[in-house]
Coordinates of C-alpha atoms in Angstrom, one line a residue:
Chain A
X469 CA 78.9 93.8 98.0
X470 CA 79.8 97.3 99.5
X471 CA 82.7 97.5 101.5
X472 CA 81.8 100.4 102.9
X473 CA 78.4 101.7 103.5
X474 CA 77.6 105.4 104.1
X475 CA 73.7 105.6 104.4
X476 CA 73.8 109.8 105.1
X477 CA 74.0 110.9 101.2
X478 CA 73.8 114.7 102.9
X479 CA 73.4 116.1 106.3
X480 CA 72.7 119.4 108.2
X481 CA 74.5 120.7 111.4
X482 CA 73.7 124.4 112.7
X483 CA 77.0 126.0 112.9
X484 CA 78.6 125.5 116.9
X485 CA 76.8 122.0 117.4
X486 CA 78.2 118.5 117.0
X487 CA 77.3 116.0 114.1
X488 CA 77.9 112.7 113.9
X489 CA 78.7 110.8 110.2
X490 CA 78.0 107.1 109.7
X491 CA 80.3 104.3 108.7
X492 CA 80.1 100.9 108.3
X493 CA 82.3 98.2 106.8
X494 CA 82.5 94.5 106.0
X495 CA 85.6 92.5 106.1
X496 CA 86.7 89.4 107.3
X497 CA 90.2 90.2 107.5
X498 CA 91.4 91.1 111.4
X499 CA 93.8 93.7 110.5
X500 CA 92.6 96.3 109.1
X501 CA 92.5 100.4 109.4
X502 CA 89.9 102.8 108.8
X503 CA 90.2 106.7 107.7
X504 CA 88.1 109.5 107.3
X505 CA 88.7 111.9 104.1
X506 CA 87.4 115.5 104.0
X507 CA 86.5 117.1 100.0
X508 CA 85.7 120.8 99.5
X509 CA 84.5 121.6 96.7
X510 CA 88.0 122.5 95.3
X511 CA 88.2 118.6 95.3
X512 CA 91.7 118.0 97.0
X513 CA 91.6 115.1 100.0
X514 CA 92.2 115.6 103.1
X515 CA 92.6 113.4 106.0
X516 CA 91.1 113.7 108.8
X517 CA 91.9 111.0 111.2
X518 CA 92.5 106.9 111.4
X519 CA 91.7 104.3 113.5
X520 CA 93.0 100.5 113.9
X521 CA 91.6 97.6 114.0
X522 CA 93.6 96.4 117.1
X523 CA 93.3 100.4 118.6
X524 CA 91.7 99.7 122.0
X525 CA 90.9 103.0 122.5
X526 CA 88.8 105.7 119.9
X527 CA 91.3 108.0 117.9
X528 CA 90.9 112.0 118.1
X529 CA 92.4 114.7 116.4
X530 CA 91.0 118.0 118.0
X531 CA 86.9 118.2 116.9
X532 CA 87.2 114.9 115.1
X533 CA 86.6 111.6 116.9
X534 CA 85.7 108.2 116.0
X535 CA 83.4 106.1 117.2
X536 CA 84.8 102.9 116.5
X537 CA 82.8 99.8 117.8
X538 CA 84.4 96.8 116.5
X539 CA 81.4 93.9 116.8
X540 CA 79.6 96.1 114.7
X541 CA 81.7 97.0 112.5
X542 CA 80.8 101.0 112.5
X543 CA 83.3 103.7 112.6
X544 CA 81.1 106.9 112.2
X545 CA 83.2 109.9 112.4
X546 CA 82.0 113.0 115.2
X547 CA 82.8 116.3 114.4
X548 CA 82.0 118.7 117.5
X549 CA 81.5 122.5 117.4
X550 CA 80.9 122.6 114.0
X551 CA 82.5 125.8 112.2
X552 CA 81.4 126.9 108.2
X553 CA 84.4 125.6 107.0
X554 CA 83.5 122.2 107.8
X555 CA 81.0 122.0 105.0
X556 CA 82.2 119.4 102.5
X557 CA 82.0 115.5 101.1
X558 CA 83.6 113.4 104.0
X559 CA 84.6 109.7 103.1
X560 CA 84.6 107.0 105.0
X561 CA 87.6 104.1 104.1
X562 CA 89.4 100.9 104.8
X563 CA 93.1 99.4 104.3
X564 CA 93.0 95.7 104.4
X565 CA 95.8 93.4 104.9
X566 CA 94.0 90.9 102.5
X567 CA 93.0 93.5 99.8
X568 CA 96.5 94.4 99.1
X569 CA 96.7 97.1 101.4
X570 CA 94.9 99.0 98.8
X571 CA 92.1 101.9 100.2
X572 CA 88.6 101.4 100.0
X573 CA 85.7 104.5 99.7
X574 CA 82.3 104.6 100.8
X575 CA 80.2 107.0 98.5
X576 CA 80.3 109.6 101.1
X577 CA 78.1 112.1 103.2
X578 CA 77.9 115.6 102.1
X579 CA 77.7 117.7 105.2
X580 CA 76.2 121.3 105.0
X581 CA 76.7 123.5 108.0
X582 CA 74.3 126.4 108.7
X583 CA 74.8 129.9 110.1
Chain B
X266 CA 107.5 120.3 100.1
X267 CA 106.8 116.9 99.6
X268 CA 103.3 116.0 98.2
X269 CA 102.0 114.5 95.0
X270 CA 101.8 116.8 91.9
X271 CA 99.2 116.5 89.5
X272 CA 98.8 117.6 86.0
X273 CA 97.2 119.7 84.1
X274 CA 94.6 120.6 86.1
X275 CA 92.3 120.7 83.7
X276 CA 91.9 118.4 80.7
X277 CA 89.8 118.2 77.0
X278 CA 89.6 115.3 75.1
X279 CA 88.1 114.9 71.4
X280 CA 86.3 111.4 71.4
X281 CA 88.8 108.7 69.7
X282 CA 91.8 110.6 71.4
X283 CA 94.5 109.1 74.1
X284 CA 95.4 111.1 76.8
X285 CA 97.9 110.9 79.4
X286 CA 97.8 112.2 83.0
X287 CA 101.0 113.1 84.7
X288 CA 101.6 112.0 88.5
X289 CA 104.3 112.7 90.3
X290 CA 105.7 112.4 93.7
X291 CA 108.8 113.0 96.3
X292 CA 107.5 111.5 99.1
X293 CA 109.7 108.4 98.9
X294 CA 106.2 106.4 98.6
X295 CA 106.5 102.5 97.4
X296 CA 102.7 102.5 96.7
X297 CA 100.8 104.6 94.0
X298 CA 97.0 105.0 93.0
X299 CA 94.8 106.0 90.5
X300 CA 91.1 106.5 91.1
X301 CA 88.1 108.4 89.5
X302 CA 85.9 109.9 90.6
X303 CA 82.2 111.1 89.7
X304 CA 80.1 113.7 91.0
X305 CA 78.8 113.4 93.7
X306 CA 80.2 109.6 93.8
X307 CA 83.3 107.9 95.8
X308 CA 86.4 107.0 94.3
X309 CA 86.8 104.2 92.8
X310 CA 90.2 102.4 92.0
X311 CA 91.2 102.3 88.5
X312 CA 95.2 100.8 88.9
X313 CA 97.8 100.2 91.8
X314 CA 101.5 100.1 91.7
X315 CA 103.5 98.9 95.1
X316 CA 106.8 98.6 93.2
X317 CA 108.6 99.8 90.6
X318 CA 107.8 97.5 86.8
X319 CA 105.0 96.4 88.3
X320 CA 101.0 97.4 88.8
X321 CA 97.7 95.5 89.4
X322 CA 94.6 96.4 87.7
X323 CA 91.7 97.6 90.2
X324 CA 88.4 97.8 90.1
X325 CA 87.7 99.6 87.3
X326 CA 90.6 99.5 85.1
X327 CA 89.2 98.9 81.5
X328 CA 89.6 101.5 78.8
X329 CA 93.3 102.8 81.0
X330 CA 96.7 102.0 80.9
X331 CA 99.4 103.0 83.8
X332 CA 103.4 102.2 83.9
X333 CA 105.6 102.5 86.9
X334 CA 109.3 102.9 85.4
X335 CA 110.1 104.9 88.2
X336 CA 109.1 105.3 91.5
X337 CA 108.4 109.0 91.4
X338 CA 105.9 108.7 88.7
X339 CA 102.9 107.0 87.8
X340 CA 101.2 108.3 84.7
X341 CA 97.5 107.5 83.7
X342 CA 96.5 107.2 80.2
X343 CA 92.7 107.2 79.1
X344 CA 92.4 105.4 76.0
X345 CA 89.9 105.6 73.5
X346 CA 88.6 102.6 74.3
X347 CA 87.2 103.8 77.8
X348 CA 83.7 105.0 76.5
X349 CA 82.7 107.4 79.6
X350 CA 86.1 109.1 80.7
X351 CA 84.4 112.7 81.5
X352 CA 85.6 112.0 85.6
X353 CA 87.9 113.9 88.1
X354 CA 91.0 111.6 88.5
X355 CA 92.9 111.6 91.8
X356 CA 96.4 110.1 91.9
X357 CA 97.4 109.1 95.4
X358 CA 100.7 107.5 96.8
X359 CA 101.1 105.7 100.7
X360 CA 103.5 103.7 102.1
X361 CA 103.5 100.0 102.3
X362 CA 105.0 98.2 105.0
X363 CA 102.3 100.7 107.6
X364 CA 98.8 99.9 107.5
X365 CA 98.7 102.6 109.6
X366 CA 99.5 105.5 107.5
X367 CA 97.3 107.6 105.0
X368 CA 97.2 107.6 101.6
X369 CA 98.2 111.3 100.3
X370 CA 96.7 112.9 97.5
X371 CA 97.6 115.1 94.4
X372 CA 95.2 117.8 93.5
X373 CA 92.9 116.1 90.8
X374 CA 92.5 115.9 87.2
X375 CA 89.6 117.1 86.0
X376 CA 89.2 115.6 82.3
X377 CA 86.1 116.4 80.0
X378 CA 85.7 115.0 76.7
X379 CA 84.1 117.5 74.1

């Protein structure tokens, strides 16, 4: 079974607005974290921002937020005021204290920002 | 700078041919990664290392072979006996102990067997 589930393959933003990018996950473990990845095409990784399992509170990092919401097991990712730059393959992935502390990726959302 | 270095870039294979892809890093990392990638696909994990002498197969480890003799480096090798290798291949190093920190990337190998 998928650990993590991205069900956007692609999305479209007009450049200035806010888009939000879908995550779910399935573990049974209770510590756990959760990044997001950014791709351009040149293919390097970059993070973007993480969130814990025990965080009360949703993690930002300047346009990016997280929606985390623990009972159902989502952590979609919220990029506001899109800009040009942002268009790229964002990954979704887990750390579990179970799974070795190894990272887990979803298949990704490719996320194409218009003039 | 500390970051993970990747090499070469760009990599051909003949068909029935080993080949070995460098990773290196200075970022004092216990943990070390491999994982390929296809387009438009996710990465999936190929081998891990958390110590030095010693690595765990992942998900998708058949047809490669890693060692860990020191903890800067974590080579990759492709053996013949992996029948679909053409992939981009990110190495990737974090720290242990932190659930809490990233994992850090190297640049990517793209290898294409002709």
């Amino acid at each position: 079974a998928q650990k993590i589930t991205q069900t956007q393959p692609g999305m479209f933003v007009q450049e200035k607005e806010a888009v939000t990018l879908d995550c779910t996950y399935d573990t049974s473990d209770q510590s756990y974290g959760l990044f997001w990845y950014k791709q351009p095409s040149s293919g390097e990784m970059i993070f973007l921002i993480y969130q814990g399992s025990y965080d009360e509170q949703n993690a930002t990092e300047g346009r990016y937020s997280l929606n985390f919401q623990k009972a159902r097991k989502s952590a979609n990712l919220v990029i506001s005021a899109s800009q040009l730059g942002d268009s790229a393959m964002y990954f979704c992935a887990m750390r579990e204290e179970d799974y070795g502390q190894n990272f887990v990726f979803g298949p990704g959302t490719r996320l194409s920002v218009l003039p | 700078d500390g970051g993970i270095t990747q090499s070469p870039k760009y990599l051909f294979r003949k068909e029935g041919q080993n080949v070995t892809l460098s990773c290196e890093q200075n970022l004092n990392h216990d943990a070390m990664y491999w994982y390929r990638q296809d387009p438009g696909q996710g990465l999936r994990l190929i081998y891990y290392s958390q110590i030095v002498n010693d690595f765990q197969k992942g998900d998708i480890a058949e047809g490669y072979s890693v060692s860990r003799e020191k903890k800067e480096s974590f080579p990759l090798t492709v053996t013949s006996a992996q029948k679909n290798p053409t992939a981009f291949y990110l190495c990737a190093s974090s720290i242990v102990a932190r659930m809490n920190t990233e994992a850090f990337f190297g640049q990517g190998t793209r290898l294409t067997v002709v």
